Amino acid sequence: AQSVAQPEDQVNVAEGNPLTVKCTYSVSGNPYLFWYVQYPNRGLQFLLKYITGDNLVKGSYGFEAEFNKSQTSFHLKKPSALVSDSALYFCAVRDILSNDYKLSFGAGTTVTVRA
Amino acid sequence: DAGVTQSPTHLIKTRGQHVTLRCSPISGHKSVSWYQQVLGQGPQFIFQYYEKEERGRGNFPDRFSARQFPNYSSELNVNALLLGDSALYLCASSLEGGFGVGELFFGEGSRLTVL
């Protein structure tokens, strides 16, 4: 079984401040981890992924995420948030041992960046 | 290059009716997945197809079915619609099948409303 928890429904930050969106996961084996962003009435856009290797992953639009195996976490971060980062963010996990392409998503975190 | 395209973008049906949703993957992608996103929740995995074969099925009733065509496009069919089927249906394509590590590329979705 695989699952993701995003403990915060909403995150509010001021423009220029650091942004962190939290994610913890559960898988039977080792994880593939992903972050997606969704703007209103749109599909999901890929931000970054962790497959293996360096625990710090850099992605699109200045976002990065840190994989922590001992804490089973994959938090999304951005050093300086922009108003345009306001959107719905989803963390997703896939078990490396699975032979299908099922991603399990969290419930999402709404990020609001105020000017 | 065209991304994942879905049709129709919006549709309204009544309970008991049938619906067919269509998806064209990114050129060269051989895997198509379907997800259901109910308002306020993360996407839920419905099906994955790779090279025209079903590779994964989520926890959805038999009223949901899908298929993939030789050109890798796909259809999702839902019979005997219920109010609870109202959702955004997302199609995603990927280059690889089950053992790949690539990310999913999502379409804009088909918004289904069941009255």
PDB file of C-alpha atoms in Angstrom:
ATOM      1  CA  ALA A   1       0.000   0.000   0.000  1.00  0.00           C
ATOM      2  CA  GLN A   2       1.118   3.534  -0.650  1.00  0.00           C
ATOM      3  CA  SER A   3      -0.205   6.832   0.639  1.00  0.00           C
ATOM      4  CA  VAL A   4       0.650  10.483   1.091  1.00  0.00           C
ATOM      5  CA  ALA A   5      -0.293  12.940   3.816  1.00  0.00           C
ATOM      6  CA  GLN A   6      -0.224  16.694   3.425  1.00  0.00           C
ATOM      7  CA  PRO A   7      -0.852  17.910   6.955  1.00  0.00           C
ATOM      8  CA  GLU A   8      -1.682  21.510   6.063  1.00  0.00           C
ATOM      9  CA  ASP A   9      -4.783  22.399   4.068  1.00  0.00           C
ATOM     10  CA  GLN A  10      -3.549  25.946   3.606  1.00  0.00           C
ATOM     11  CA  VAL A  11      -0.248  27.815   3.748  1.00  0.00           C
ATOM     12  CA  ASN A  12      -0.133  31.589   3.739  1.00  0.00           C
ATOM     13  CA  VAL A  13       3.087  33.551   3.231  1.00  0.00           C
ATOM     14  CA  ALA A  14       4.120  37.050   2.252  1.00  0.00           C
ATOM     15  CA  GLU A  15       5.816  37.634  -1.062  1.00  0.00           C
ATOM     16  CA  GLY A  16       9.573  37.337  -0.720  1.00  0.00           C
ATOM     17  CA  ASN A  17       9.387  35.030   2.292  1.00  0.00           C
ATOM     18  CA  PRO A  18      10.359  31.358   2.243  1.00  0.00           C
ATOM     19  CA  LEU A  19       7.638  28.879   1.335  1.00  0.00           C
ATOM     20  CA  THR A  20       7.411  25.329   2.660  1.00  0.00           C
ATOM     21  CA  VAL A  21       4.712  22.799   1.843  1.00  0.00           C
ATOM     22  CA  LYS A  22       4.877  19.601   3.888  1.00  0.00           C
ATOM     23  CA  CYS A  23       4.462  16.030   2.702  1.00  0.00           C
ATOM     24  CA  THR A  24       4.937  12.647   4.353  1.00  0.00           C
ATOM     25  CA  TYR A  25       4.571   9.322   2.613  1.00  0.00           C
ATOM     26  CA  SER A  26       4.104   5.629   3.242  1.00  0.00           C
ATOM     27  CA  VAL A  27       5.153   2.812   0.907  1.00  0.00           C
ATOM     28  CA  SER A  28       6.025  -0.842   1.270  1.00  0.00           C
ATOM     29  CA  GLY A  29       9.321  -0.510  -0.607  1.00  0.00           C
ATOM     30  CA  ASN A  30      11.256   2.539  -1.672  1.00  0.00           C
ATOM     31  CA  PRO A  31       9.444   5.575  -3.045  1.00  0.00           C
ATOM     32  CA  TYR A  32       9.337   7.604  -6.169  1.00  0.00           C
ATOM     33  CA  LEU A  33       8.111  11.033  -5.059  1.00  0.00           C
ATOM     34  CA  PHE A  34       6.589  13.868  -7.062  1.00  0.00           C
ATOM     35  CA  TRP A  35       5.244  17.379  -6.620  1.00  0.00           C
ATOM     36  CA  TYR A  36       2.573  18.816  -8.904  1.00  0.00           C
ATOM     37  CA  VAL A  37       0.876  22.209  -8.960  1.00  0.00           C
ATOM     38  CA  GLN A  38      -2.682  22.937 -10.074  1.00  0.00           C
ATOM     39  CA  TYR A  39      -4.053  26.349 -11.002  1.00  0.00           C
ATOM     40  CA  PRO A  40      -7.842  26.947 -10.916  1.00  0.00           C
ATOM     41  CA  ASN A  41      -9.764  24.884 -13.464  1.00  0.00           C
ATOM     42  CA  ARG A  42      -6.557  23.484 -14.912  1.00  0.00           C
ATOM     43  CA  GLY A  43      -4.777  20.156 -14.999  1.00  0.00           C
ATOM     44  CA  LEU A  44      -1.724  19.290 -12.929  1.00  0.00           C
ATOM     45  CA  GLN A  45       1.701  20.604 -13.835  1.00  0.00           C
ATOM     46  CA  PHE A  46       4.840  18.683 -12.893  1.00  0.00           C
ATOM     47  CA  LEU A  47       7.288  20.509 -10.604  1.00  0.00           C
ATOM     48  CA  LEU A  48       9.917  17.970  -9.588  1.00  0.00           C
ATOM     49  CA  LYS A  49      10.588  14.354  -8.682  1.00  0.00           C
ATOM     50  CA  TYR A  50      12.828  12.249  -6.496  1.00  0.00           C
ATOM     51  CA  ILE A  51      13.922   8.924  -7.918  1.00  0.00           C
ATOM     52  CA  THR A  52      17.288   8.228  -6.367  1.00  0.00           C
ATOM     53  CA  GLY A  53      20.555   9.962  -5.551  1.00  0.00           C
ATOM     54  CA  ASP A  54      20.884  13.427  -4.055  1.00  0.00           C
ATOM     55  CA  ASN A  55      18.266  14.045  -1.389  1.00  0.00           C
ATOM     56  CA  LEU A  56      17.844  17.670  -2.494  1.00  0.00           C
ATOM     57  CA  VAL A  57      15.947  17.867  -5.754  1.00  0.00           C
ATOM     58  CA  LYS A  58      15.645  21.048  -7.803  1.00  0.00           C
ATOM     59  CA  GLY A  59      12.695  21.613 -10.078  1.00  0.00           C
ATOM     60  CA  SER A  60      10.762  24.147 -12.095  1.00  0.00           C
ATOM     61  CA  TYR A  61      10.103  27.802 -11.153  1.00  0.00           C
ATOM     62  CA  GLY A  62      12.740  27.852  -8.386  1.00  0.00           C
ATOM     63  CA  PHE A  63      11.150  25.069  -6.332  1.00  0.00           C
ATOM     64  CA  GLU A  64      13.147  22.374  -4.578  1.00  0.00           C
ATOM     65  CA  ALA A  65      12.317  19.478  -2.301  1.00  0.00           C
ATOM     66  CA  GLU A  66      14.251  17.491   0.246  1.00  0.00           C
ATOM     67  CA  PHE A  67      13.858  13.747   0.573  1.00  0.00           C
ATOM     68  CA  ASN A  68      14.253  12.490   4.143  1.00  0.00           C
ATOM     69  CA  LYS A  69      14.036   8.720   4.364  1.00  0.00           C
ATOM     70  CA  SER A  70      14.173   8.501   8.159  1.00  0.00           C
ATOM     71  CA  GLN A  71      11.272  10.911   8.517  1.00  0.00           C
ATOM     72  CA  THR A  72       9.511   9.629   5.375  1.00  0.00           C
ATOM     73  CA  SER A  73       9.093  13.212   4.234  1.00  0.00           C
ATOM     74  CA  PHE A  74       9.424  15.121   0.980  1.00  0.00           C
ATOM     75  CA  HIS A  75       8.784  18.782   1.765  1.00  0.00           C
ATOM     76  CA  LEU A  76       8.538  21.318  -1.039  1.00  0.00           C
ATOM     77  CA  LYS A  77      10.409  24.588  -0.605  1.00  0.00           C
ATOM     78  CA  LYS A  78      11.001  27.877  -2.325  1.00  0.00           C
ATOM     79  CA  PRO A  79      13.422  30.420  -0.857  1.00  0.00           C
ATOM     80  CA  SER A  80      11.456  33.489  -1.967  1.00  0.00           C
ATOM     81  CA  ALA A  81       7.768  33.130  -2.801  1.00  0.00           C
ATOM     82  CA  LEU A  82       5.983  35.052  -5.535  1.00  0.00           C
ATOM     83  CA  VAL A  83       2.318  36.040  -5.741  1.00  0.00           C
ATOM     84  CA  SER A  84       2.154  33.898  -8.884  1.00  0.00           C
ATOM     85  CA  ASP A  85       3.026  30.828  -6.772  1.00  0.00           C
ATOM     86  CA  SER A  86      -0.479  30.955  -5.300  1.00  0.00           C
ATOM     87  CA  ALA A  87      -2.039  27.637  -6.325  1.00  0.00           C
ATOM     88  CA  LEU A  88      -2.945  24.136  -5.136  1.00  0.00           C
ATOM     89  CA  TYR A  89       0.029  21.838  -4.560  1.00  0.00           C
ATOM     90  CA  PHE A  90      -0.062  18.044  -4.567  1.00  0.00           C
ATOM     91  CA  CYS A  91       2.516  15.581  -3.341  1.00  0.00           C
ATOM     92  CA  ALA A  92       2.396  12.092  -4.861  1.00  0.00           C
ATOM     93  CA  VAL A  93       4.140   8.783  -4.266  1.00  0.00           C
ATOM     94  CA  ARG A  94       4.675   5.621  -6.235  1.00  0.00           C
ATOM     95  CA  ASP A  95       6.173   2.432  -4.827  1.00  0.00           C
ATOM     96  CA  ILE A  96       9.353   1.505  -6.675  1.00  0.00           C
ATOM     97  CA  LEU A  97       8.243  -2.141  -6.550  1.00  0.00           C
ATOM     98  CA  SER A  98       4.899  -1.550  -8.251  1.00  0.00           C
ATOM     99  CA  ASN A  99       4.496  -2.694 -11.823  1.00  0.00           C
ATOM    100  CA  ASP A 100       1.839  -0.182 -12.692  1.00  0.00           C
ATOM    101  CA  TYR A 101       2.057   3.555 -12.888  1.00  0.00           C
ATOM    102  CA  LYS A 102      -0.313   4.326 -10.048  1.00  0.00           C
ATOM    103  CA  LEU A 103       0.445   7.564  -8.274  1.00  0.00           C
ATOM    104  CA  SER A 104      -1.152   8.135  -4.894  1.00  0.00           C
ATOM    105  CA  PHE A 105      -1.795  11.814  -4.263  1.00  0.00           C
ATOM    106  CA  GLY A 106      -2.251  13.759  -1.075  1.00  0.00           C
ATOM    107  CA  ALA A 107      -5.338  15.898  -0.521  1.00  0.00           C
ATOM    108  CA  GLY A 108      -3.465  19.008  -1.568  1.00  0.00           C
ATOM    109  CA  THR A 109      -2.278  22.209   0.075  1.00  0.00           C
ATOM    110  CA  THR A 110      -3.571  25.587  -1.011  1.00  0.00           C
ATOM    111  CA  VAL A 111      -0.777  28.153  -1.057  1.00  0.00           C
ATOM    112  CA  THR A 112      -1.622  31.829  -0.898  1.00  0.00           C
ATOM    113  CA  VAL A 113       1.167  34.358  -1.334  1.00  0.00           C
ATOM    114  CA  ARG A 114       0.127  37.893  -0.401  1.00  0.00           C
ATOM    115  CA  ALA A 115       1.747  40.931  -1.931  1.00  0.00           C
TER     116      ALA A 115
ATOM    117  CA  ASP B   1       4.415  20.325 -29.366  1.00  0.00           C
ATOM    118  CA  ALA B   2       0.885  19.502 -28.282  1.00  0.00           C
ATOM    119  CA  GLY B   3       0.393  18.334 -24.752  1.00  0.00           C
ATOM    120  CA  VAL B   4      -2.187  15.855 -23.518  1.00  0.00           C
ATOM    121  CA  THR B   5      -5.553  16.769 -24.984  1.00  0.00           C
ATOM    122  CA  GLN B   6      -8.901  15.787 -23.518  1.00  0.00           C
ATOM    123  CA  SER B   7     -12.452  16.113 -24.756  1.00  0.00           C
ATOM    124  CA  PRO B   8     -15.004  17.262 -23.948  1.00  0.00           C
ATOM    125  CA  THR B   9     -13.834  19.915 -21.498  1.00  0.00           C
ATOM    126  CA  HIS B  10     -17.206  20.186 -19.786  1.00  0.00           C
ATOM    127  CA  LEU B  11     -20.327  18.069 -19.875  1.00  0.00           C
ATOM    128  CA  ILE B  12     -23.544  17.653 -17.963  1.00  0.00           C
ATOM    129  CA  LYS B  13     -25.345  14.333 -17.665  1.00  0.00           C
ATOM    130  CA  THR B  14     -28.250  12.987 -15.652  1.00  0.00           C
ATOM    131  CA  ARG B  15     -28.235  10.023 -13.320  1.00  0.00           C
ATOM    132  CA  GLY B  16     -28.295   6.683 -15.090  1.00  0.00           C
ATOM    133  CA  GLN B  17     -26.784   7.979 -18.313  1.00  0.00           C
ATOM    134  CA  HIS B  18     -23.518   6.900 -19.865  1.00  0.00           C
ATOM    135  CA  VAL B  19     -20.484   9.061 -20.635  1.00  0.00           C
ATOM    136  CA  THR B  20     -17.381   8.668 -22.797  1.00  0.00           C
ATOM    137  CA  LEU B  21     -14.322  10.801 -22.211  1.00  0.00           C
ATOM    138  CA  ARG B  22     -11.463  10.943 -24.685  1.00  0.00           C
ATOM    139  CA  CYS B  23      -7.743  11.538 -24.362  1.00  0.00           C
ATOM    140  CA  SER B  24      -4.856  11.946 -26.781  1.00  0.00           C
ATOM    141  CA  PRO B  25      -1.415  11.526 -25.234  1.00  0.00           C
ATOM    142  CA  ILE B  26       1.702  13.470 -26.025  1.00  0.00           C
ATOM    143  CA  SER B  27       3.219  12.256 -29.285  1.00  0.00           C
ATOM    144  CA  GLY B  28       5.512   9.318 -28.592  1.00  0.00           C
ATOM    145  CA  HIS B  29       3.976   8.484 -25.223  1.00  0.00           C
ATOM    146  CA  LYS B  30       2.656   4.949 -25.023  1.00  0.00           C
ATOM    147  CA  SER B  31       1.138   5.002 -21.546  1.00  0.00           C
ATOM    148  CA  VAL B  32      -2.134   6.641 -20.575  1.00  0.00           C
ATOM    149  CA  SER B  33      -3.582   6.892 -17.088  1.00  0.00           C
ATOM    150  CA  TRP B  34      -6.937   8.139 -15.865  1.00  0.00           C
ATOM    151  CA  TYR B  35      -7.585   9.892 -12.563  1.00  0.00           C
ATOM    152  CA  GLN B  36     -10.733  11.180 -10.879  1.00  0.00           C
ATOM    153  CA  GLN B  37     -10.479  14.403  -8.906  1.00  0.00           C
ATOM    154  CA  VAL B  38     -13.464  15.205  -6.728  1.00  0.00           C
ATOM    155  CA  LEU B  39     -13.692  18.814  -5.575  1.00  0.00           C
ATOM    156  CA  GLY B  40     -11.455  19.393  -2.578  1.00  0.00           C
ATOM    157  CA  GLN B  41      -9.545  16.132  -2.921  1.00  0.00           C
ATOM    158  CA  GLY B  42      -6.449  14.856  -4.625  1.00  0.00           C
ATOM    159  CA  PRO B  43      -6.667  12.832  -7.840  1.00  0.00           C
ATOM    160  CA  GLN B  44      -7.582   9.160  -7.443  1.00  0.00           C
ATOM    161  CA  PHE B  45      -6.148   6.537  -9.783  1.00  0.00           C
ATOM    162  CA  ILE B  46      -8.680   4.803 -12.030  1.00  0.00           C
ATOM    163  CA  PHE B  47      -6.750   3.020 -14.802  1.00  0.00           C
ATOM    164  CA  GLN B  48      -3.415   2.791 -16.491  1.00  0.00           C
ATOM    165  CA  TYR B  49      -2.862   1.471 -20.008  1.00  0.00           C
ATOM    166  CA  TYR B  50       0.435   0.746 -21.693  1.00  0.00           C
ATOM    167  CA  GLU B  51       0.767  -0.521 -25.232  1.00  0.00           C
ATOM    168  CA  LYS B  52      -2.999  -1.058 -25.338  1.00  0.00           C
ATOM    169  CA  GLU B  53      -3.031  -3.350 -22.328  1.00  0.00           C
ATOM    170  CA  GLU B  54      -4.459  -2.566 -18.917  1.00  0.00           C
ATOM    171  CA  ARG B  55      -1.582  -2.372 -16.459  1.00  0.00           C
ATOM    172  CA  GLY B  56      -3.339  -1.067 -13.383  1.00  0.00           C
ATOM    173  CA  ARG B  57      -6.798  -0.556 -11.997  1.00  0.00           C
ATOM    174  CA  GLY B  58      -7.824   1.505  -8.999  1.00  0.00           C
ATOM    175  CA  ASN B  59     -10.625   0.907  -6.543  1.00  0.00           C
ATOM    176  CA  PHE B  60     -13.517   1.883  -8.798  1.00  0.00           C
ATOM    177  CA  PRO B  61     -16.676  -0.088  -9.613  1.00  0.00           C
ATOM    178  CA  ASP B  62     -17.152  -2.023 -12.821  1.00  0.00           C
ATOM    179  CA  ARG B  63     -19.241   0.842 -14.168  1.00  0.00           C
ATOM    180  CA  PHE B  64     -15.892   2.388 -15.046  1.00  0.00           C
ATOM    181  CA  SER B  65     -14.067   0.983 -18.040  1.00  0.00           C
ATOM    182  CA  ALA B  66     -11.394   2.169 -20.429  1.00  0.00           C
ATOM    183  CA  ARG B  67      -9.473   1.185 -23.479  1.00  0.00           C
ATOM    184  CA  GLN B  68      -6.456   2.302 -25.448  1.00  0.00           C
ATOM    185  CA  PHE B  69      -6.351   2.390 -29.215  1.00  0.00           C
ATOM    186  CA  PRO B  70      -3.503   1.527 -31.624  1.00  0.00           C
ATOM    187  CA  ASN B  71      -2.613   5.231 -31.890  1.00  0.00           C
ATOM    188  CA  TYR B  72      -2.319   5.265 -28.044  1.00  0.00           C
ATOM    189  CA  SER B  73      -5.332   7.509 -27.538  1.00  0.00           C
ATOM    190  CA  SER B  74      -7.744   6.374 -24.875  1.00  0.00           C
ATOM    191  CA  GLU B  75     -11.372   6.430 -23.836  1.00  0.00           C
ATOM    192  CA  LEU B  76     -12.842   6.305 -20.346  1.00  0.00           C
ATOM    193  CA  ASN B  77     -16.416   5.070 -20.150  1.00  0.00           C
ATOM    194  CA  VAL B  78     -18.706   5.398 -17.166  1.00  0.00           C
ATOM    195  CA  ASN B  79     -22.086   3.661 -17.149  1.00  0.00           C
ATOM    196  CA  ALA B  80     -25.139   4.223 -14.963  1.00  0.00           C
ATOM    197  CA  LEU B  81     -23.908   7.589 -13.737  1.00  0.00           C
ATOM    198  CA  LEU B  82     -24.371   8.508 -10.102  1.00  0.00           C
ATOM    199  CA  LEU B  83     -24.322  11.938  -8.509  1.00  0.00           C
ATOM    200  CA  GLY B  84     -21.037  10.991  -6.874  1.00  0.00           C
ATOM    201  CA  ASP B  85     -19.387  10.592 -10.260  1.00  0.00           C
ATOM    202  CA  SER B  86     -19.352  14.368 -10.622  1.00  0.00           C
ATOM    203  CA  ALA B  87     -15.680  15.251 -10.799  1.00  0.00           C
ATOM    204  CA  LEU B  88     -12.785  16.430 -12.906  1.00  0.00           C
ATOM    205  CA  TYR B  89     -11.463  13.487 -14.899  1.00  0.00           C
ATOM    206  CA  LEU B  90      -7.795  13.800 -15.689  1.00  0.00           C
ATOM    207  CA  CYS B  91      -5.864  11.943 -18.315  1.00  0.00           C
ATOM    208  CA  ALA B  92      -2.099  11.668 -18.058  1.00  0.00           C
ATOM    209  CA  SER B  93       0.486  10.257 -20.404  1.00  0.00           C
ATOM    210  CA  SER B  94       4.010   9.061 -19.871  1.00  0.00           C
ATOM    211  CA  LEU B  95       6.783   7.797 -22.044  1.00  0.00           C
ATOM    212  CA  GLU B  96       7.268   4.558 -20.177  1.00  0.00           C
ATOM    213  CA  GLY B  97       5.040   1.938 -18.709  1.00  0.00           C
ATOM    214  CA  GLY B  98       5.027   0.395 -15.296  1.00  0.00           C
ATOM    215  CA  PHE B  99       8.720   0.288 -14.546  1.00  0.00           C
ATOM    216  CA  GLY B 100       9.590   3.700 -15.878  1.00  0.00           C
ATOM    217  CA  VAL B 101      10.644   6.588 -13.689  1.00  0.00           C
ATOM    218  CA  GLY B 102       9.341   9.397 -15.819  1.00  0.00           C
ATOM    219  CA  GLU B 103       6.743  11.819 -14.623  1.00  0.00           C
ATOM    220  CA  LEU B 104       3.126  11.956 -15.727  1.00  0.00           C
ATOM    221  CA  PHE B 105       1.985  14.750 -18.005  1.00  0.00           C
ATOM    222  CA  PHE B 106      -1.617  15.746 -17.338  1.00  0.00           C
ATOM    223  CA  GLY B 107      -4.276  17.153 -19.590  1.00  0.00           C
ATOM    224  CA  GLU B 108      -6.609  19.961 -18.564  1.00  0.00           C
ATOM    225  CA  GLY B 109      -9.328  17.497 -17.647  1.00  0.00           C
ATOM    226  CA  SER B 110     -12.971  16.849 -18.443  1.00  0.00           C
ATOM    227  CA  ARG B 111     -15.378  18.370 -15.926  1.00  0.00           C
ATOM    228  CA  LEU B 112     -18.362  16.035 -15.514  1.00  0.00           C
ATOM    229  CA  THR B 113     -21.472  17.177 -13.692  1.00  0.00           C
ATOM    230  CA  VAL B 114     -24.164  14.598 -12.955  1.00  0.00           C
ATOM    231  CA  LEU B 115     -27.608  15.974 -12.127  1.00  0.00           C
TER     232      LEU B 115
END
